[in-house]
mmCIF file of C-alpha atoms and ligand atoms in Angstrom:
data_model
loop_
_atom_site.group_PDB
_atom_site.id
_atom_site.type_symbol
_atom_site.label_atom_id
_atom_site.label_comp_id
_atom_site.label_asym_id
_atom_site.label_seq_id
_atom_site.Cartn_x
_atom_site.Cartn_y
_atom_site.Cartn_z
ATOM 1 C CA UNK A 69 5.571 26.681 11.485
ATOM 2 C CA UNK A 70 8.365 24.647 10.253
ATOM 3 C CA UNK A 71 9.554 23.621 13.391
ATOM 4 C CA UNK A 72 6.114 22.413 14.155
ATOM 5 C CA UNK A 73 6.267 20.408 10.997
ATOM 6 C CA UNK A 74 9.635 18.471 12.316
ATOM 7 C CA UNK A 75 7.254 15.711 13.426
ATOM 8 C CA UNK A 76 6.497 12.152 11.744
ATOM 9 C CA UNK A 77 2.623 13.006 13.284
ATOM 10 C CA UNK A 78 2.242 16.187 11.283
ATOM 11 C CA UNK A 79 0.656 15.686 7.664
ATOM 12 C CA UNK A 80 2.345 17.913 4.794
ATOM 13 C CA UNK A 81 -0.329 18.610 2.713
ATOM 14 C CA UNK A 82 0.421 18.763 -1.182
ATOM 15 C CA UNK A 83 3.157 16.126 -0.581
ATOM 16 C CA UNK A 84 2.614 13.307 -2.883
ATOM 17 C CA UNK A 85 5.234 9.996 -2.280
ATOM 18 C CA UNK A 86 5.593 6.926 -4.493
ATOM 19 C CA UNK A 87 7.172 3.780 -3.507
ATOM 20 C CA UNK A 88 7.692 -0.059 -4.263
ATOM 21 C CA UNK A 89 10.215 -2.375 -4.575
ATOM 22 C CA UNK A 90 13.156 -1.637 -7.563
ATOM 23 C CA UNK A 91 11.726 -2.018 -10.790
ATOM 24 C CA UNK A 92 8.094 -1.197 -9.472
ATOM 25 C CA UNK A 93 8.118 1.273 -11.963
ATOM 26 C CA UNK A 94 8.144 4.547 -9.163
ATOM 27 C CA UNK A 95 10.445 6.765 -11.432
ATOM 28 C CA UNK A 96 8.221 6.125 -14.452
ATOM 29 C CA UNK A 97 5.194 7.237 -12.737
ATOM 30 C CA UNK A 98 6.583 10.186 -10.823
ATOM 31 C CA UNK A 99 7.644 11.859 -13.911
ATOM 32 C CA UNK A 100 3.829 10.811 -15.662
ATOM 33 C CA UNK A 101 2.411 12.217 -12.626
ATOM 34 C CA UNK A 102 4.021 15.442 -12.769
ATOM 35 C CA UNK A 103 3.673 15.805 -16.902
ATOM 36 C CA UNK A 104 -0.347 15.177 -16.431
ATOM 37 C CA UNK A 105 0.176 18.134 -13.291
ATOM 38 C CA UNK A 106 1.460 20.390 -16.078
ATOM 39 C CA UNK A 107 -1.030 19.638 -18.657
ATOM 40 C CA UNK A 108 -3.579 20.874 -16.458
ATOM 41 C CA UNK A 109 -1.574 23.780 -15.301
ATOM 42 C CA UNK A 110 -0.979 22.849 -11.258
ATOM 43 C CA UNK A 111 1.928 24.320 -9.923
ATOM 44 C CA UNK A 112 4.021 21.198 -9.258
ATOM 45 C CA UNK A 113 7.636 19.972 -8.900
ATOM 46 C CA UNK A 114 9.111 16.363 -9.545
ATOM 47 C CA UNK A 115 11.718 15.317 -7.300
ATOM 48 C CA UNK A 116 13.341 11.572 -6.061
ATOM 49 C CA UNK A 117 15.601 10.312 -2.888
ATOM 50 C CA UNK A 118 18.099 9.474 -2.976
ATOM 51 C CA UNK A 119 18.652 13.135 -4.335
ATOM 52 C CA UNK A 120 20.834 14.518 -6.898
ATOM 53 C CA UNK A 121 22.569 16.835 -4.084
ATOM 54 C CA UNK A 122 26.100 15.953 -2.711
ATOM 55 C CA UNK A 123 24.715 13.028 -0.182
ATOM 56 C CA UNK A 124 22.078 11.461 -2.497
ATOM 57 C CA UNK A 125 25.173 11.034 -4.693
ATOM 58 C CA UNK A 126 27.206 9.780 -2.189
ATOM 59 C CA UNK A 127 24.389 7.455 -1.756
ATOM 60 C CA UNK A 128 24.646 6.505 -5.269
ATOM 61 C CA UNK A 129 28.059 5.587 -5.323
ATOM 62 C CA UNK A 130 27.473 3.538 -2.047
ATOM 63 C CA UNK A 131 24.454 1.628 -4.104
ATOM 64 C CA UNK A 132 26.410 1.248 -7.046
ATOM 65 C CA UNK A 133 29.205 -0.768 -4.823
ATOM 66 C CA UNK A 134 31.770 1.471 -5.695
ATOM 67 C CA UNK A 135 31.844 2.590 -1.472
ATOM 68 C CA UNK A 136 31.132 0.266 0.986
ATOM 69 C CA UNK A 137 30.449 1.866 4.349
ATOM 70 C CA UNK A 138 28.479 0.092 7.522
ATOM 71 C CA UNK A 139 24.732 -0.224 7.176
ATOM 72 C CA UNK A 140 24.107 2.191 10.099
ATOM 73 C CA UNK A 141 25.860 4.661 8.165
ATOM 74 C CA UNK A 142 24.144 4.229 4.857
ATOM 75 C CA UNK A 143 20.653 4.596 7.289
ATOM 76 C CA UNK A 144 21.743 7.824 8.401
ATOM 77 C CA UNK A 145 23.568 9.566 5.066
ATOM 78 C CA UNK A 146 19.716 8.695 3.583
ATOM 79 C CA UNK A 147 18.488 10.762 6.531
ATOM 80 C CA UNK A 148 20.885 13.697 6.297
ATOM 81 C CA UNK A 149 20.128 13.505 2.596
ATOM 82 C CA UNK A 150 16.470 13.415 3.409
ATOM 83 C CA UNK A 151 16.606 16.523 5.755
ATOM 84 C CA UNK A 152 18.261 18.427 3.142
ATOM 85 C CA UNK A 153 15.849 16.997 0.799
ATOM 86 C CA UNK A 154 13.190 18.941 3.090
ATOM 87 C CA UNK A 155 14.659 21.742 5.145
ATOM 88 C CA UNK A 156 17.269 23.184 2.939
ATOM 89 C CA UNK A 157 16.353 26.999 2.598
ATOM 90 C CA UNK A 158 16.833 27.526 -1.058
ATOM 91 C CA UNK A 159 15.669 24.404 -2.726
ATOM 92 C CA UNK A 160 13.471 22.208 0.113
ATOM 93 C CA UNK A 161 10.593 20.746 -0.851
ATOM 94 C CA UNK A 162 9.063 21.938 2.221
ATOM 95 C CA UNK A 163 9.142 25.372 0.615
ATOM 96 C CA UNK A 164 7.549 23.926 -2.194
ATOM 97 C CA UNK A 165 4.470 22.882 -0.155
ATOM 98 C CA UNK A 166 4.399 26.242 1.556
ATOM 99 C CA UNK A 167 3.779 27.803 -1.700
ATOM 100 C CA UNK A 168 0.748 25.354 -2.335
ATOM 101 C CA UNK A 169 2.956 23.689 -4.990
ATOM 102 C CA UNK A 170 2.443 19.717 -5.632
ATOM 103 C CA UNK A 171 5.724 18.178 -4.874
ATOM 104 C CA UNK A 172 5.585 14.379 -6.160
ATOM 105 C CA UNK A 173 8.418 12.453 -4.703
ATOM 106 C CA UNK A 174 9.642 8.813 -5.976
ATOM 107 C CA UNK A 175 10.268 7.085 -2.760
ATOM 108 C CA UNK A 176 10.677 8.729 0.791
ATOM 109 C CA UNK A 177 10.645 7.799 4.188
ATOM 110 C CA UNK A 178 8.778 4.507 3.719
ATOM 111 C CA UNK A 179 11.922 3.100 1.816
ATOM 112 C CA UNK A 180 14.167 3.673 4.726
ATOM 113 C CA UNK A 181 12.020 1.771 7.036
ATOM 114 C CA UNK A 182 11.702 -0.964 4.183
ATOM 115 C CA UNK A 183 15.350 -1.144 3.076
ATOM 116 C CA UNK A 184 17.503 -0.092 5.945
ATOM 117 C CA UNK A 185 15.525 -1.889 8.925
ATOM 118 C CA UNK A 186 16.906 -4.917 7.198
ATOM 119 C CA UNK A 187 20.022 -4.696 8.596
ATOM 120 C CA UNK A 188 19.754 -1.951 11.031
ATOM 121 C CA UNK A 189 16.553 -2.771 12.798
ATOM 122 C CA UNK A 190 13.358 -0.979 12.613
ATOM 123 C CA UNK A 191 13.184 0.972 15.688
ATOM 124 C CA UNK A 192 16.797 2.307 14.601
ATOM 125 C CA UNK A 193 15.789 3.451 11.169
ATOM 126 C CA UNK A 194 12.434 4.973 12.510
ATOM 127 C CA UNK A 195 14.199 6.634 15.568
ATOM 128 C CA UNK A 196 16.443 8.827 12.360
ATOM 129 C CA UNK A 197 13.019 9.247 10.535
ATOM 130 C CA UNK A 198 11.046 10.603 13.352
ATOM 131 C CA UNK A 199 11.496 14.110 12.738
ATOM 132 C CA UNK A 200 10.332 14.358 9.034
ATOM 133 C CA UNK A 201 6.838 14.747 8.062
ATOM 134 C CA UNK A 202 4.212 12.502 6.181
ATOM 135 C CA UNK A 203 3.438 13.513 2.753
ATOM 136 C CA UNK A 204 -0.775 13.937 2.084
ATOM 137 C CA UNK A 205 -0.631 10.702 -0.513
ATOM 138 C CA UNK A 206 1.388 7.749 -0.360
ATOM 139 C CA UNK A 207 0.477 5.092 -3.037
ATOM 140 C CA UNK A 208 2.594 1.628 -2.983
ATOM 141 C CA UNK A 209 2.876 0.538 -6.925
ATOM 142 C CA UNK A 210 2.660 -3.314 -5.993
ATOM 143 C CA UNK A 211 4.470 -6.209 -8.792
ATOM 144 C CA UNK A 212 5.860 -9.195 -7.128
ATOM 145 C CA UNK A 213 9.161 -9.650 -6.277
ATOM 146 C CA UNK A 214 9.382 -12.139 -9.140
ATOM 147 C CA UNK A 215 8.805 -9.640 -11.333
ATOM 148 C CA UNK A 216 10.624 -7.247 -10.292
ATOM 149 C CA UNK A 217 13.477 -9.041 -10.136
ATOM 150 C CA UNK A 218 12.801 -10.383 -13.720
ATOM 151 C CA UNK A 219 12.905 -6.130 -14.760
ATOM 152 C CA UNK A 220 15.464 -5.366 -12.682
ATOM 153 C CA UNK A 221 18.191 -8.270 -13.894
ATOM 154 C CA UNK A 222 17.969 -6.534 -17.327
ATOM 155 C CA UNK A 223 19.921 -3.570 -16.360
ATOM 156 C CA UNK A 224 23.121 -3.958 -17.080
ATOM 157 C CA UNK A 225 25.068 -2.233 -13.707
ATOM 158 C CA UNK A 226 23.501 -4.526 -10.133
ATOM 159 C CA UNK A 227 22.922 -2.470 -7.294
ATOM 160 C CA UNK A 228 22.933 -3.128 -3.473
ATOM 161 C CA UNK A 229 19.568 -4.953 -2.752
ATOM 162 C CA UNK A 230 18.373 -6.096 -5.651
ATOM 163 C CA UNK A 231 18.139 -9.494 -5.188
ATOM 164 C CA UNK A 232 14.758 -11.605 -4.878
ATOM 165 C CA UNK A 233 15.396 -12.930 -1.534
ATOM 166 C CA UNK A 234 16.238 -9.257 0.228
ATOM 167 C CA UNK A 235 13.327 -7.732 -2.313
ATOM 168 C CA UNK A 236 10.700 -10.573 -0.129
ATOM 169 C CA UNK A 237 12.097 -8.454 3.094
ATOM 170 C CA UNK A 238 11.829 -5.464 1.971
ATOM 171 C CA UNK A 239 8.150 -6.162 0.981
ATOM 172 C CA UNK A 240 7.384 -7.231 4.892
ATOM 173 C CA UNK A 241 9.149 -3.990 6.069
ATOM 174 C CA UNK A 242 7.096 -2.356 3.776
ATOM 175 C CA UNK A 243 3.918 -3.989 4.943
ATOM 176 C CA UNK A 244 4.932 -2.924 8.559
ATOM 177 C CA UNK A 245 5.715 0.783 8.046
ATOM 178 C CA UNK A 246 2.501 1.346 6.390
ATOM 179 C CA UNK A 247 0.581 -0.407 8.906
ATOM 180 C CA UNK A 248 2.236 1.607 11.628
ATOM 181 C CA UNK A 249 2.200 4.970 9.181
ATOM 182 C CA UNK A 250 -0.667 5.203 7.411
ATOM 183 C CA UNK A 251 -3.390 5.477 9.861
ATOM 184 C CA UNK A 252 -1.814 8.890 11.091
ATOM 185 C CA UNK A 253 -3.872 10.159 8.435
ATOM 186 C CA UNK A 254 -1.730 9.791 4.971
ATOM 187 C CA UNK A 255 -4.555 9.269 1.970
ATOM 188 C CA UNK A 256 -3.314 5.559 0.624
ATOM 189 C CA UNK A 257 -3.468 4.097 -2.352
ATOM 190 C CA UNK A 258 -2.101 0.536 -3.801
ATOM 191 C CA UNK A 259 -2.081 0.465 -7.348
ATOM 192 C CA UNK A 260 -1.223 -2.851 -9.430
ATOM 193 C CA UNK A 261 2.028 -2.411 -10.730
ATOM 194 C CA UNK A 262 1.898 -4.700 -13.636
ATOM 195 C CA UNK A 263 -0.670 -2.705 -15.735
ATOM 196 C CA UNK A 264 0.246 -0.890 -18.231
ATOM 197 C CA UNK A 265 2.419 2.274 -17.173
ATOM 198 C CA UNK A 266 -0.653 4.551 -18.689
ATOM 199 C CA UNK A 267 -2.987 2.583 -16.679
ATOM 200 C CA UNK A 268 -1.493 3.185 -13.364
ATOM 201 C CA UNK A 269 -1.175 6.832 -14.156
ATOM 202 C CA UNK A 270 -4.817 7.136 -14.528
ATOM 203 C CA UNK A 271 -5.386 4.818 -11.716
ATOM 204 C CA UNK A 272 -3.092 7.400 -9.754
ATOM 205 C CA UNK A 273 -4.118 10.700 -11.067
ATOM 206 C CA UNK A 274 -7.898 9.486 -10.119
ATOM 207 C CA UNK A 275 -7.541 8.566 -6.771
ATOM 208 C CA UNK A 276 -5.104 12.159 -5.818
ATOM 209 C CA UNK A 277 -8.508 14.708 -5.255
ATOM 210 C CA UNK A 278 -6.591 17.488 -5.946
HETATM 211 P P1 TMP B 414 15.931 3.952 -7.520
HETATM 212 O O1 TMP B 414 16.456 5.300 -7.869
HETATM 213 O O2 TMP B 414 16.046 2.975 -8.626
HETATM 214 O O3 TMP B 414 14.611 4.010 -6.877
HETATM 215 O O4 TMP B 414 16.967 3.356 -6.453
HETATM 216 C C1 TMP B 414 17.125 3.840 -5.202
HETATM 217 C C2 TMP B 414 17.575 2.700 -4.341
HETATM 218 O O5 TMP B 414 17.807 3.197 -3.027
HETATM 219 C C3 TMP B 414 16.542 1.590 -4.198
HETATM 220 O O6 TMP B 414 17.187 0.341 -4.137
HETATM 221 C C4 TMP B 414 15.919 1.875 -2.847
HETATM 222 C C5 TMP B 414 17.057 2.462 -2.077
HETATM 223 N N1 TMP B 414 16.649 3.348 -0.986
HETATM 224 C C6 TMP B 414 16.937 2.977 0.311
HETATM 225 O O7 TMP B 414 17.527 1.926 0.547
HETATM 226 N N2 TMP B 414 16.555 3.804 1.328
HETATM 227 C C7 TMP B 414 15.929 5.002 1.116
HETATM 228 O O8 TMP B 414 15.603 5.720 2.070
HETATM 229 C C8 TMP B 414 15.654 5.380 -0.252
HETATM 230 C C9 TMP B 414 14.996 6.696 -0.517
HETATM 231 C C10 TMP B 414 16.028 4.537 -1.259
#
């Protein structure tokens, strides 16, 4: 079973992703998601990439520009962290799934091919994401890179790829990974971004038929 489920064509059912671009507001709404899931007593589980495990904080450090290492490399430390992420025995989400739980995930697999194909190339980035599933749900919170960038300048601590010109890319590599992705059978939703964060929640929570 799981190593039938090693396969970008195979649907993980229960698997619920959110992405957009940095200061779409994904974090926010994966933890809203998952409070509503507990109010009405679904088993669930709240998680993020890149992770809080030893490579997602590797990743960190690389984001925060305290590393610097080649883009190829950061391409493939999010995929090792990703296969962790999924696979690893005690704490994978895949388990998760198994046991019907909801796993809600701020960003996955569609960030890769949106952040790293813009200096590592598409086929590249997809050829080291080829092996992981698709979750059941994907919804894209869209805001314009204006305003984005306009919530994202506030923080105090700039991160690799936040800046308006590289957040228009990332947008088109978004665009093309969904196009390419989503009609392999993932339930899609795009929800306006710039409502109010209880808005989108309920825009969210009524489109996942759970
Ligand atoms: P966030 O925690 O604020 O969402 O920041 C994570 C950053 O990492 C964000 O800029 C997107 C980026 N990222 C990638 O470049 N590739 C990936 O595969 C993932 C999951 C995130």
């Amino acid at each position: 079973m799981e190593e039938e489920t090693r396969d970008s064509t195979v649907i993980l059912p229960g698997f619920i992703v959110l992405e957009g671009l940095d200061g779409a507001g994904t974090t926010t709404q994966m933890k809203r998601v998952v409070e509503k899931m507990q109010l009405s007593s679904y088993p669930c589980f709240g998680t993020c990439e890149p992770t809080e495990g030893p490579i997602g904080t590797l990743i960190r450090q690389i984001l925060a520009k305290k590393i610097d290492v080649e883009p190829s490399t950061l391409a493939y430390l999010f995929a090792s962290d990703r296969n962790e992420h999924l696979w690893s025995r005690e704490k994978g989400l895949f388990n998760h799934c198994r046991r019907k739980d909801l796993v809600v995930c701020d960003r996955y697999l569609f960030s890769s091919l949106a952040y790293q194909s813009l200096e590592s190339g598409y086929d590249f980035v997809y050829s080291l994401n080829k092996r992981f599933p698709l979750p059941e749900w994907c919804i894209f919170i869209e805001v314009p890179p204006e305003i984005c960038h306009k919530r994202i300048t506030l923080r105090k601590e700039k991160e690799l790829f936040e800046d308006l010109e590289i957040q228009k890319r990332i947008l088109d590599n978004y665009e093309r990974a969904f196009s390419s992705l989503v009609p392999r059978g993932i339930k899609f939703l795009r929800v306006d971004g710039t409502l109010p964060e209880a808005r989108v929640t309920e825009m969210i929570w009524s489109f996942l038929d759970i």
